[in-house]
Short mmCIF file of N, CA and C in Angstrom, two decimals:
data_model
loop_
_atom_site.label_atom_id
_atom_site.label_comp_id
_atom_site.label_asym_id
_atom_site.label_seq_id
_atom_site.Cartn_x
_atom_site.Cartn_y
_atom_site.Cartn_z
N MET A 1 9.33 -24.24 6.00
CA MET A 1 10.25 -23.25 5.44
C MET A 1 9.76 -22.39 4.53
N THR A 2 10.19 -21.15 4.23
CA THR A 2 9.76 -20.15 3.58
C THR A 2 10.68 -20.14 2.49
N SER A 3 10.08 -19.75 1.21
CA SER A 3 10.91 -19.74 0.08
C SER A 3 11.33 -18.37 0.15
N GLU A 4 12.56 -18.14 -0.91
CA GLU A 4 13.36 -16.75 -0.70
C GLU A 4 12.25 -15.97 -1.85
N ARG A 5 12.05 -14.80 -1.41
CA ARG A 5 11.42 -13.70 -2.26
C ARG A 5 12.32 -12.67 -2.46
N PHE A 6 12.12 -12.05 -3.82
CA PHE A 6 12.89 -10.76 -3.95
C PHE A 6 11.97 -9.77 -4.53
N LEU A 7 12.54 -8.67 -4.21
CA LEU A 7 11.87 -7.40 -4.89
C LEU A 7 12.08 -7.54 -6.53
N VAL A 8 10.73 -7.28 -7.25
CA VAL A 8 10.77 -7.38 -8.54
C VAL A 8 10.35 -6.32 -9.35
N PHE A 9 9.78 -5.22 -8.60
CA PHE A 9 9.28 -4.31 -9.29
C PHE A 9 8.96 -3.05 -8.18
N SER A 10 9.22 -1.74 -8.68
CA SER A 10 8.87 -0.60 -7.82
C SER A 10 8.11 0.35 -8.65
N GLY A 11 7.09 1.17 -8.17
CA GLY A 11 6.35 2.18 -8.80
C GLY A 11 5.79 3.31 -7.76
N ILE A 12 5.86 4.39 -8.53
CA ILE A 12 5.01 5.49 -7.88
C ILE A 12 3.73 5.68 -8.25
N ALA A 13 2.53 5.66 -7.47
CA ALA A 13 1.26 5.60 -8.00
C ALA A 13 0.60 7.12 -7.29
N PRO A 14 -0.01 7.43 -8.39
CA PRO A 14 -1.15 8.78 -7.99
C PRO A 14 -2.23 8.31 -6.94
N HIS A 15 -2.70 9.06 -6.27
CA HIS A 15 -3.44 8.72 -5.38
C HIS A 15 -4.82 9.57 -4.99
N PRO A 16 -5.12 10.64 -5.86
CA PRO A 16 -6.21 11.51 -5.81
C PRO A 16 -7.48 10.77 -5.40
N PRO A 17 -8.35 10.90 -4.60
CA PRO A 17 -9.62 10.15 -4.84
C PRO A 17 -10.23 10.54 -5.91
N ILE A 18 -10.45 11.52 -6.71
CA ILE A 18 -11.16 11.90 -7.70
C ILE A 18 -11.10 11.19 -8.89
N MET A 19 -10.00 10.34 -8.75
CA MET A 19 -9.61 9.22 -9.84
C MET A 19 -10.54 8.13 -9.98
N VAL A 20 -10.96 7.63 -8.74
CA VAL A 20 -12.01 6.62 -8.57
C VAL A 20 -13.38 6.98 -9.21
N PRO A 21 -13.73 6.46 -10.35
CA PRO A 21 -14.83 6.69 -11.12
C PRO A 21 -16.08 7.34 -10.15
N GLU A 22 -16.33 6.47 -9.18
CA GLU A 22 -17.85 6.70 -8.25
C GLU A 22 -17.25 7.85 -7.60
N VAL A 23 -16.22 8.43 -7.39
CA VAL A 23 -16.00 9.78 -6.37
C VAL A 23 -16.05 10.87 -7.41
N GLY A 24 -15.03 10.68 -8.53
CA GLY A 24 -14.72 11.58 -9.55
C GLY A 24 -15.94 12.12 -10.51
N ARG A 25 -16.72 10.97 -10.62
CA ARG A 25 -17.87 10.96 -11.66
C ARG A 25 -17.47 11.92 -13.04
N GLU A 26 -18.07 12.74 -13.34
CA GLU A 26 -17.78 13.62 -14.68
C GLU A 26 -16.59 14.34 -14.48
N SER A 27 -16.07 14.24 -13.26
CA SER A 27 -14.69 15.14 -13.33
C SER A 27 -13.33 14.10 -13.53
N ILE A 28 -13.63 12.79 -13.88
CA ILE A 28 -12.54 11.96 -14.24
C ILE A 28 -11.56 12.31 -15.49
N ALA A 29 -12.63 12.84 -16.46
CA ALA A 29 -11.88 13.06 -17.69
C ALA A 29 -10.65 13.90 -17.28
N SER A 30 -10.60 14.78 -16.32
CA SER A 30 -9.30 15.57 -16.06
C SER A 30 -8.32 14.53 -15.36
N VAL A 31 -8.34 13.36 -15.16
CA VAL A 31 -7.32 12.51 -14.59
C VAL A 31 -7.17 11.63 -15.51
N ARG A 32 -7.77 11.43 -16.78
CA ARG A 32 -7.96 10.20 -17.57
C ARG A 32 -6.22 9.51 -17.35
N ASN A 33 -5.23 10.32 -17.69
CA ASN A 33 -3.92 9.85 -17.80
C ASN A 33 -3.71 9.00 -16.51
N SER A 34 -3.88 9.62 -15.46
CA SER A 34 -3.50 8.97 -14.38
C SER A 34 -4.44 7.66 -14.12
N ILE A 35 -5.41 7.55 -14.42
CA ILE A 35 -6.43 6.15 -14.44
C ILE A 35 -5.69 5.09 -15.32
N ASP A 36 -5.24 5.62 -16.56
CA ASP A 36 -4.75 4.92 -17.75
C ASP A 36 -3.24 4.44 -17.12
N ALA A 37 -2.51 5.27 -16.36
CA ALA A 37 -1.28 4.90 -15.73
C ALA A 37 -1.44 3.94 -14.87
N MET A 38 -2.48 3.97 -14.12
CA MET A 38 -2.59 2.71 -12.95
C MET A 38 -2.98 1.48 -13.45
N ALA A 39 -3.51 1.59 -14.69
CA ALA A 39 -3.82 0.16 -15.54
C ALA A 39 -2.39 -0.23 -15.88
N GLU A 40 -1.63 0.71 -16.47
CA GLU A 40 -0.26 0.20 -16.89
C GLU A 40 0.49 -0.24 -15.72
N LEU A 41 0.41 0.71 -14.76
CA LEU A 41 1.09 0.12 -13.68
C LEU A 41 0.80 -1.46 -13.16
N THR A 42 -0.36 -1.67 -13.09
CA THR A 42 -1.05 -3.04 -12.61
C THR A 42 -0.43 -4.09 -13.58
N ARG A 43 -0.50 -3.79 -15.05
CA ARG A 43 0.00 -4.77 -16.12
C ARG A 43 1.48 -5.15 -15.71
N ARG A 44 2.34 -4.05 -15.35
CA ARG A 44 3.65 -4.10 -15.22
C ARG A 44 3.88 -5.17 -13.76
N VAL A 45 3.32 -4.51 -12.89
CA VAL A 45 3.05 -5.59 -11.49
C VAL A 45 2.82 -7.08 -11.76
N ILE A 46 1.79 -7.28 -12.42
CA ILE A 46 1.69 -8.53 -12.70
C ILE A 46 2.59 -9.25 -13.81
N GLU A 47 3.04 -8.66 -14.74
CA GLU A 47 3.94 -9.34 -15.79
C GLU A 47 5.36 -9.56 -14.97
N SER A 48 5.60 -8.86 -13.84
CA SER A 48 6.95 -9.00 -12.95
C SER A 48 6.89 -10.12 -12.50
N GLY A 49 5.83 -10.76 -12.16
CA GLY A 49 5.71 -12.02 -11.57
C GLY A 49 5.76 -11.68 -9.95
N ALA A 50 5.31 -10.45 -9.58
CA ALA A 50 5.23 -10.36 -7.98
C ALA A 50 4.19 -11.39 -7.43
N GLU A 51 4.67 -11.53 -6.09
CA GLU A 51 3.81 -12.62 -5.38
C GLU A 51 3.00 -11.53 -4.42
N ALA A 52 3.26 -10.39 -4.03
CA ALA A 52 2.70 -9.53 -3.25
C ALA A 52 2.77 -8.23 -3.71
N VAL A 53 2.10 -7.18 -3.13
CA VAL A 53 2.42 -5.70 -3.52
C VAL A 53 2.47 -5.11 -2.14
N ILE A 54 3.67 -4.46 -2.04
CA ILE A 54 3.81 -3.65 -0.85
C ILE A 54 3.39 -2.08 -1.18
N LEU A 55 2.34 -1.60 -0.49
CA LEU A 55 2.08 -0.09 -0.61
C LEU A 55 2.42 0.61 0.73
N ILE A 56 3.14 1.82 0.31
CA ILE A 56 3.51 2.56 1.40
C ILE A 56 3.07 4.13 1.24
N SER A 57 2.19 4.28 2.12
CA SER A 57 1.35 5.66 1.93
C SER A 57 1.54 6.72 2.73
N PRO A 58 1.73 8.10 2.13
CA PRO A 58 2.16 9.19 3.03
C PRO A 58 0.97 9.56 3.78
N HIS A 59 -0.12 9.07 3.89
CA HIS A 59 -1.47 9.47 4.26
C HIS A 59 -1.63 8.42 5.38
N ALA A 60 -1.23 7.56 5.75
CA ALA A 60 -1.40 6.44 6.64
C ALA A 60 -1.20 7.13 8.05
N PRO A 61 -1.98 6.59 9.06
CA PRO A 61 -1.68 7.27 10.24
C PRO A 61 -0.40 7.31 10.69
N LEU A 62 0.00 8.42 11.49
CA LEU A 62 1.56 8.60 11.86
C LEU A 62 1.93 8.45 13.17
N GLU A 63 3.00 7.62 13.40
CA GLU A 63 3.63 7.57 14.98
C GLU A 63 4.79 8.13 15.16
N VAL A 64 5.01 8.66 15.93
CA VAL A 64 6.22 9.51 16.27
C VAL A 64 7.51 8.95 16.05
N ASP A 65 7.75 7.51 16.48
CA ASP A 65 8.79 6.68 16.53
C ASP A 65 8.80 5.30 16.13
N SER A 66 7.51 4.99 15.26
CA SER A 66 7.22 3.97 14.61
C SER A 66 6.70 3.88 13.32
N PHE A 67 6.98 2.90 12.51
CA PHE A 67 6.23 2.67 11.42
C PHE A 67 5.01 2.08 11.67
N VAL A 68 4.25 2.26 10.67
CA VAL A 68 2.86 1.47 10.81
C VAL A 68 2.63 0.63 9.79
N ALA A 69 1.74 -0.34 9.92
CA ALA A 69 1.30 -1.28 9.12
C ALA A 69 -0.25 -1.77 9.20
N TYR A 70 -0.95 -1.91 8.25
CA TYR A 70 -2.33 -2.43 8.35
C TYR A 70 -2.18 -3.84 8.41
N GLU A 71 -3.07 -4.24 9.79
CA GLU A 71 -2.85 -5.93 10.11
C GLU A 71 -4.20 -6.53 9.49
N GLY A 72 -3.82 -7.62 9.25
CA GLY A 72 -4.67 -8.39 8.35
C GLY A 72 -5.76 -9.05 9.53
N PRO A 73 -6.47 -9.91 9.04
CA PRO A 73 -6.15 -10.97 7.83
C PRO A 73 -6.50 -10.31 6.45
N GLU A 74 -7.25 -9.22 6.42
CA GLU A 74 -7.46 -8.46 5.25
C GLU A 74 -7.56 -6.75 5.50
N VAL A 75 -7.25 -6.17 4.34
CA VAL A 75 -7.46 -4.67 4.64
C VAL A 75 -8.76 -4.60 3.62
N TYR A 76 -9.24 -3.28 4.11
CA TYR A 76 -10.54 -2.75 3.60
C TYR A 76 -10.50 -1.15 3.20
N GLY A 77 -10.80 -0.98 1.99
CA GLY A 77 -11.01 0.44 1.49
C GLY A 77 -12.41 0.73 1.30
N ASP A 78 -13.02 1.95 1.54
CA ASP A 78 -14.15 2.23 1.41
C ASP A 78 -14.02 3.85 1.20
N PHE A 79 -14.71 4.40 0.11
CA PHE A 79 -14.67 5.62 -0.31
C PHE A 79 -16.02 6.57 0.16
N THR A 80 -16.73 6.01 1.35
CA THR A 80 -18.02 6.77 1.83
C THR A 80 -17.61 8.21 2.13
N ASN A 81 -16.41 8.38 2.88
CA ASN A 81 -15.94 9.79 3.14
C ASN A 81 -15.84 10.77 1.96
N PHE A 82 -15.69 10.07 0.48
CA PHE A 82 -15.74 10.96 -0.62
C PHE A 82 -16.74 10.86 -1.35
N ASN A 83 -17.92 10.70 -0.54
CA ASN A 83 -19.25 10.89 -1.36
C ASN A 83 -19.42 9.80 -2.19
N ALA A 84 -19.27 8.43 -2.06
CA ALA A 84 -19.11 7.02 -2.87
C ALA A 84 -19.45 5.97 -1.97
N ALA A 85 -20.54 6.35 -1.20
CA ALA A 85 -20.94 5.30 -0.35
C ALA A 85 -21.25 3.65 -1.17
N GLY A 86 -20.83 2.76 -0.73
CA GLY A 86 -20.99 1.34 -1.35
C GLY A 86 -19.73 1.24 -2.36
N THR A 87 -18.72 2.04 -2.52
CA THR A 87 -17.56 1.72 -3.21
C THR A 87 -16.67 1.23 -2.50
N GLU A 88 -16.57 -0.20 -2.18
CA GLU A 88 -15.55 -0.64 -1.16
C GLU A 88 -14.93 -1.89 -1.68
N PHE A 89 -13.79 -2.30 -0.96
CA PHE A 89 -13.10 -3.43 -1.62
C PHE A 89 -12.31 -3.98 -0.53
N SER A 90 -11.75 -5.16 -0.47
CA SER A 90 -11.11 -5.64 0.57
C SER A 90 -9.57 -6.55 -0.32
N ALA A 91 -8.75 -6.85 0.49
CA ALA A 91 -7.64 -7.65 -0.34
C ALA A 91 -6.88 -8.58 1.05
N PRO A 92 -6.44 -9.40 0.63
CA PRO A 92 -5.88 -10.29 1.74
C PRO A 92 -4.44 -9.65 2.01
N VAL A 93 -4.10 -9.57 3.26
CA VAL A 93 -2.80 -9.25 3.72
C VAL A 93 -1.72 -10.53 3.61
N ASP A 94 -0.47 -10.57 3.09
CA ASP A 94 0.52 -11.18 3.14
C ASP A 94 1.01 -11.17 4.69
N ALA A 95 0.60 -12.16 5.51
CA ALA A 95 1.10 -12.06 6.99
C ALA A 95 2.66 -12.67 7.15
N GLU A 96 2.97 -13.41 6.03
CA GLU A 96 4.16 -13.86 6.23
C GLU A 96 5.30 -12.62 5.85
N LEU A 97 4.80 -11.99 4.88
CA LEU A 97 5.74 -10.85 4.54
C LEU A 97 5.75 -9.66 5.52
N LEU A 98 4.43 -9.46 5.94
CA LEU A 98 4.59 -8.49 7.06
C LEU A 98 5.18 -8.79 8.44
N THR A 99 5.10 -10.03 8.69
CA THR A 99 5.87 -10.62 9.76
C THR A 99 7.46 -10.28 9.39
N GLY A 100 7.98 -10.42 8.20
CA GLY A 100 9.56 -10.62 7.96
C GLY A 100 9.68 -9.03 7.98
N ILE A 101 8.97 -8.14 7.56
CA ILE A 101 9.29 -6.68 7.63
C ILE A 101 9.52 -6.33 9.24
N ALA A 102 8.54 -6.76 9.88
CA ALA A 102 8.58 -6.44 11.22
C ALA A 102 9.75 -6.74 12.03
N ARG A 103 10.04 -8.26 11.49
CA ARG A 103 11.44 -8.82 12.17
C ARG A 103 12.81 -8.03 11.85
N ALA A 104 12.58 -7.85 10.28
CA ALA A 104 13.87 -7.10 10.01
C ALA A 104 14.12 -5.67 10.61
N ALA A 105 12.85 -5.10 10.71
CA ALA A 105 12.78 -3.77 11.11
C ALA A 105 13.45 -3.95 12.63
N GLU A 106 12.73 -4.62 13.44
CA GLU A 106 13.22 -5.04 15.00
C GLU A 106 14.75 -5.28 15.04
N GLU A 107 15.27 -5.98 14.14
CA GLU A 107 16.72 -6.28 14.25
C GLU A 107 17.42 -4.87 13.90
N GLU A 108 16.99 -3.96 13.17
CA GLU A 108 17.59 -2.69 13.00
C GLU A 108 17.07 -1.45 14.24
N ASN A 109 16.33 -2.14 15.25
CA ASN A 109 15.78 -1.42 16.38
C ASN A 109 14.76 -0.34 15.94
N TYR A 110 14.07 -0.92 15.00
CA TYR A 110 12.68 -0.04 14.32
C TYR A 110 11.50 -1.10 15.20
N HIS A 111 10.41 -0.25 15.23
CA HIS A 111 9.31 -1.02 15.65
C HIS A 111 8.01 -0.44 14.42
N VAL A 112 7.32 -1.71 14.22
CA VAL A 112 6.33 -1.86 13.39
C VAL A 112 4.99 -1.47 14.00
N SER A 113 4.20 -0.54 14.12
CA SER A 113 2.94 -0.55 14.93
C SER A 113 1.85 -1.18 13.90
N MET A 114 1.21 -1.94 14.53
CA MET A 114 0.07 -2.23 13.92
C MET A 114 -1.32 -1.76 14.11
N LEU A 115 -2.17 -1.46 12.92
CA LEU A 115 -3.18 -0.72 12.74
C LEU A 115 -4.34 -1.83 12.72
N PRO A 116 -5.09 -2.30 13.72
CA PRO A 116 -6.23 -3.28 13.60
C PRO A 116 -7.35 -2.71 13.17
N ASP A 117 -7.99 -3.22 12.23
CA ASP A 117 -9.36 -2.90 11.93
C ASP A 117 -9.50 -1.67 11.27
N ASP A 118 -8.62 -0.91 11.00
CA ASP A 118 -8.66 0.35 10.29
C ASP A 118 -8.90 0.37 8.86
N LEU A 119 -9.81 1.20 8.45
CA LEU A 119 -10.10 1.54 7.09
C LEU A 119 -8.64 2.03 6.29
N LEU A 120 -8.22 1.65 5.39
CA LEU A 120 -7.24 2.20 4.54
C LEU A 120 -7.27 3.72 4.25
N ASP A 121 -6.26 4.46 4.33
CA ASP A 121 -6.07 5.86 4.21
C ASP A 121 -6.26 5.87 2.56
N HIS A 122 -6.48 7.09 1.98
CA HIS A 122 -6.70 7.39 0.47
C HIS A 122 -5.41 6.92 -0.32
N GLY A 123 -4.43 7.22 0.44
CA GLY A 123 -3.10 6.99 -0.25
C GLY A 123 -2.85 5.54 -0.58
N THR A 124 -3.29 4.68 0.27
CA THR A 124 -3.07 3.22 -0.16
C THR A 124 -4.53 2.82 -0.84
N ALA A 125 -5.87 3.48 -0.37
CA ALA A 125 -7.13 2.80 -0.78
C ALA A 125 -7.11 3.22 -2.60
N VAL A 126 -6.79 4.29 -2.83
CA VAL A 126 -6.92 4.58 -4.36
C VAL A 126 -5.89 3.64 -5.37
N PRO A 127 -4.61 3.56 -4.66
CA PRO A 127 -3.87 2.79 -5.92
C PRO A 127 -4.29 1.25 -5.41
N LEU A 128 -4.48 0.71 -4.17
CA LEU A 128 -5.04 -0.59 -4.46
C LEU A 128 -6.45 -1.05 -5.01
N TYR A 129 -7.19 0.09 -5.23
CA TYR A 129 -8.46 0.10 -5.71
C TYR A 129 -8.35 -0.64 -7.31
N PHE A 130 -7.30 0.64 -7.93
CA PHE A 130 -7.06 0.49 -9.26
C PHE A 130 -6.21 -0.85 -9.40
N LEU A 131 -5.26 -1.08 -8.44
CA LEU A 131 -4.73 -2.44 -8.80
C LEU A 131 -5.85 -3.74 -8.83
N LEU A 132 -6.70 -3.65 -8.02
CA LEU A 132 -7.59 -4.70 -7.98
C LEU A 132 -8.60 -4.69 -9.20
N ARG A 133 -9.00 -3.42 -9.71
CA ARG A 133 -9.86 -3.36 -10.60
C ARG A 133 -9.09 -3.77 -11.77
N ASN A 134 -7.78 -3.48 -12.09
CA ASN A 134 -7.09 -3.89 -13.28
C ASN A 134 -6.41 -5.28 -13.15
N GLY A 135 -7.01 -6.10 -12.28
CA GLY A 135 -6.59 -7.69 -12.58
C GLY A 135 -5.59 -8.04 -11.41
N TRP A 136 -5.10 -7.16 -10.28
CA TRP A 136 -4.37 -7.66 -9.26
C TRP A 136 -5.09 -8.55 -8.22
N SER A 137 -4.76 -9.96 -8.21
CA SER A 137 -5.59 -10.60 -7.19
C SER A 137 -4.55 -11.14 -5.98
N GLY A 138 -3.43 -10.85 -5.68
CA GLY A 138 -2.66 -11.35 -4.79
C GLY A 138 -2.67 -10.60 -3.12
N PRO A 139 -2.11 -10.92 -2.23
CA PRO A 139 -1.85 -10.42 -1.17
C PRO A 139 -1.27 -8.91 -1.16
N VAL A 140 -1.33 -8.21 -0.06
CA VAL A 140 -0.77 -6.93 0.03
C VAL A 140 -0.17 -6.58 1.57
N VAL A 141 0.65 -5.90 1.26
CA VAL A 141 1.05 -5.14 2.81
C VAL A 141 1.19 -3.83 2.61
N ALA A 142 0.24 -3.15 3.44
CA ALA A 142 -0.01 -1.89 3.64
C ALA A 142 0.75 -0.97 4.53
N LEU A 143 1.75 -0.27 4.43
CA LEU A 143 2.61 0.46 5.35
C LEU A 143 2.49 1.96 5.29
N GLY A 144 2.84 2.65 6.52
CA GLY A 144 2.94 4.29 6.66
C GLY A 144 4.46 4.64 6.93
N TYR A 145 4.53 5.78 6.82
CA TYR A 145 5.59 6.58 7.30
C TYR A 145 5.73 6.60 8.91
N SER A 146 6.62 7.31 9.36
CA SER A 146 6.72 7.88 10.79
C SER A 146 7.47 9.24 11.12
N PHE A 147 7.51 9.63 12.01
CA PHE A 147 8.20 11.39 12.29
C PHE A 147 9.82 10.91 12.45
N LEU A 148 10.29 9.76 12.20
CA LEU A 148 11.75 9.57 11.95
C LEU A 148 12.20 10.30 11.01
N SER A 149 13.51 10.36 10.80
CA SER A 149 14.61 11.20 10.12
C SER A 149 14.18 10.36 8.46
N ASN A 150 14.90 11.09 7.72
CA ASN A 150 14.76 10.40 6.17
C ASN A 150 15.76 9.36 6.14
N GLU A 151 16.84 9.31 7.04
CA GLU A 151 17.77 8.47 6.95
C GLU A 151 17.10 7.10 7.54
N ASP A 152 16.31 7.27 8.46
CA ASP A 152 15.64 6.01 9.38
C ASP A 152 14.54 5.61 8.37
N HIS A 153 13.86 6.30 7.35
CA HIS A 153 13.06 5.86 6.50
C HIS A 153 13.81 5.08 5.45
N LEU A 154 15.21 5.41 4.93
CA LEU A 154 16.06 4.91 4.05
C LEU A 154 16.40 3.45 4.80
N ARG A 155 16.77 3.51 5.86
CA ARG A 155 17.07 2.27 6.57
C ARG A 155 15.89 1.35 6.68
N PHE A 156 14.61 1.82 6.74
CA PHE A 156 13.59 0.89 6.94
C PHE A 156 13.13 0.04 5.50
N GLY A 157 13.51 1.03 4.46
CA GLY A 157 13.22 0.67 3.17
C GLY A 157 14.21 -0.67 3.10
N SER A 158 15.51 -0.67 3.66
CA SER A 158 16.46 -1.51 3.50
C SER A 158 15.82 -2.85 4.26
N CYS A 159 14.98 -2.75 5.45
CA CYS A 159 14.56 -3.70 6.33
C CYS A 159 13.41 -4.51 5.10
N ILE A 160 12.66 -3.60 4.40
CA ILE A 160 11.58 -4.06 3.53
C ILE A 160 12.09 -5.09 2.64
N THR A 161 13.22 -4.57 1.88
CA THR A 161 13.97 -5.41 1.02
C THR A 161 14.58 -6.51 1.63
N LYS A 162 15.11 -6.55 2.79
CA LYS A 162 15.85 -7.88 3.40
C LYS A 162 14.56 -8.81 3.67
N ALA A 163 13.37 -8.32 4.05
CA ALA A 163 12.26 -9.25 4.44
C ALA A 163 11.68 -9.97 3.03
#
């Protein structure tokens, strides 16, 4: 039997790869406020008592009529494409929560397509890099948009809340 879980915190995270010190190098001074904001966001997430983090990226691969999710058991980030080879990380996927989201979506006639073994897009990788760097150690669920309507996206958000 699963325990009840609730949404306890939400936030919007900056995600330019230049924020990652190994990518931005000497240019990170220009994004110092965003880097500091990610430390504050992580602090608030941890203090909220969150058991998992759901990341929704505008840069994940798009499906015409389906939302997407990065399948586990782990997700992987790598900044090689941003000239920072060796800057990589992983985090466990909350499989129970991901399954719950997919089931709630199905009840509303939505489909969640799984992205197996894909590297995270930068809209997910940058915030997750900073969450991990600043002390987050729990599981994650990484999702992406679709080409469906804004109303459909709002209804999908309700599926996330329900799960």
